Each structure stands twice: as structure tokens, then as C-alpha cells.
Short mmCIF file of C-alpha atoms in Angstrom, two decimals:
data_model
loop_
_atom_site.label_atom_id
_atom_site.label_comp_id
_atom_site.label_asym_id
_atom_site.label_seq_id
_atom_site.Cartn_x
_atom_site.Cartn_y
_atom_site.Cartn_z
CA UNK A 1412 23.08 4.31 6.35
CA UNK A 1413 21.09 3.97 9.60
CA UNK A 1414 19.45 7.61 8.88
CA UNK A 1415 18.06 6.59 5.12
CA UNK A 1416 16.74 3.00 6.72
CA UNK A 1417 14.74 4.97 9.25
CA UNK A 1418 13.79 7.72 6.61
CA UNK A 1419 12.41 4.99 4.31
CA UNK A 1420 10.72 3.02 7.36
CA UNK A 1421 9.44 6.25 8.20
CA UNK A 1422 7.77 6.59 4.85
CA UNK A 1423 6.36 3.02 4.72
CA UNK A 1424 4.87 3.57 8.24
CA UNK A 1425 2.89 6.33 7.20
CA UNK A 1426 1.92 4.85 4.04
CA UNK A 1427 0.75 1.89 6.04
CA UNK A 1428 -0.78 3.96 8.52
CA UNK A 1429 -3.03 5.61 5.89
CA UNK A 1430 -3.98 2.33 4.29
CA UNK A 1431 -5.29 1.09 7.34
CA UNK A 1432 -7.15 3.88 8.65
CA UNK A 1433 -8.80 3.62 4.94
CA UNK A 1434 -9.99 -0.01 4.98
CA UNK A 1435 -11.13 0.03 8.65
CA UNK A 1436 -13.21 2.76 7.43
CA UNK A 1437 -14.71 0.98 4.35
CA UNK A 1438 -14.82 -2.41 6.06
CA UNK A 1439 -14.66 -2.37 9.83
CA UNK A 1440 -12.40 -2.62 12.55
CA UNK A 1441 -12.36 -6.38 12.24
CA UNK A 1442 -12.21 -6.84 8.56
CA UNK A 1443 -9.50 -9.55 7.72
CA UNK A 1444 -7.57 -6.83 5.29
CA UNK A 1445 -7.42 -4.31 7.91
CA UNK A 1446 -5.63 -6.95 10.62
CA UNK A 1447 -3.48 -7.77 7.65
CA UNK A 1448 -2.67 -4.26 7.42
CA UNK A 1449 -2.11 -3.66 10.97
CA UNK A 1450 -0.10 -6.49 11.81
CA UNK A 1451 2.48 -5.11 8.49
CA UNK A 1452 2.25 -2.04 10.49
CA UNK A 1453 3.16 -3.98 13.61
CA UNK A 1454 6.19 -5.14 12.42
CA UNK A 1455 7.98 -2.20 10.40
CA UNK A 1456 7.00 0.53 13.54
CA UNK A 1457 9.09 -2.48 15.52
CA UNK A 1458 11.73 -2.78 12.35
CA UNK A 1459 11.67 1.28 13.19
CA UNK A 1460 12.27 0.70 16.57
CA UNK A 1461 15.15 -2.21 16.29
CA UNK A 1462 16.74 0.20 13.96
CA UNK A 1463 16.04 4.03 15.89
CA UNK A 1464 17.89 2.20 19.09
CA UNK A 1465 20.62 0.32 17.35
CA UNK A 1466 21.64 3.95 15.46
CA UNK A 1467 21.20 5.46 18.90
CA UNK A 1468 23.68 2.94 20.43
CA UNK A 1469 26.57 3.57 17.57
CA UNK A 1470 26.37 6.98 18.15
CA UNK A 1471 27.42 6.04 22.11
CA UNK A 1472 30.49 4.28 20.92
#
């Protein structure tokens, strides 16, 4: 289960990634959307994080 989570976090990040690099391009840096963007991003590369080290930890037991 924890290797499809990551997989699909994975995906999103990049996806996220992409859209971000896009707007900051069309509107700046500073643009309200791309914060937006890069605060989503924030949170799911730390939801990819929680996740990597909680699988890691299982696999210890």
C-alpha cells in the first residue's frame, strides 16, 4: 500500500512541479497563483516525506 501512495505522490509532485515552473514563467516569481502552487507543492513533497519514512520504518520491524 505504502509503495502505490508514494508512486501516486510521486506523480502529483511532478505534475505540481511542472505547473509551477509554468506560471512563474508567465507571471513571475511572486504571482499569487504561483505561491498557491508552491505551497500545494510544499505540502505533498512533505506528505512524500511523512509517508517515504513511515514505509522505511515498517520495513525495520
Amino acid at each position: 500500500m505504502g509503495h502505490e501512495q508514494l508512486r501516486s505522490l510521486s506523480l502529483e509532485i511532478e505534475t505540481m512541479r511542472s505547473a509551477m515552473h509554468e506560471t512563474a514563467s508567465t507571471h513571475g516569481l511572486f504571482h499569487a497563483e504561483t505561491i498557491r502552487i508552491s505551497q500545494i507543492l510544499d505540502y505533498l513533497i512533505l506528505q512524500y516525506q511523512k509517508l517515504a519514512h513511515e514505509s522505511s520504518l515498517a520495513r525495520l520491524r
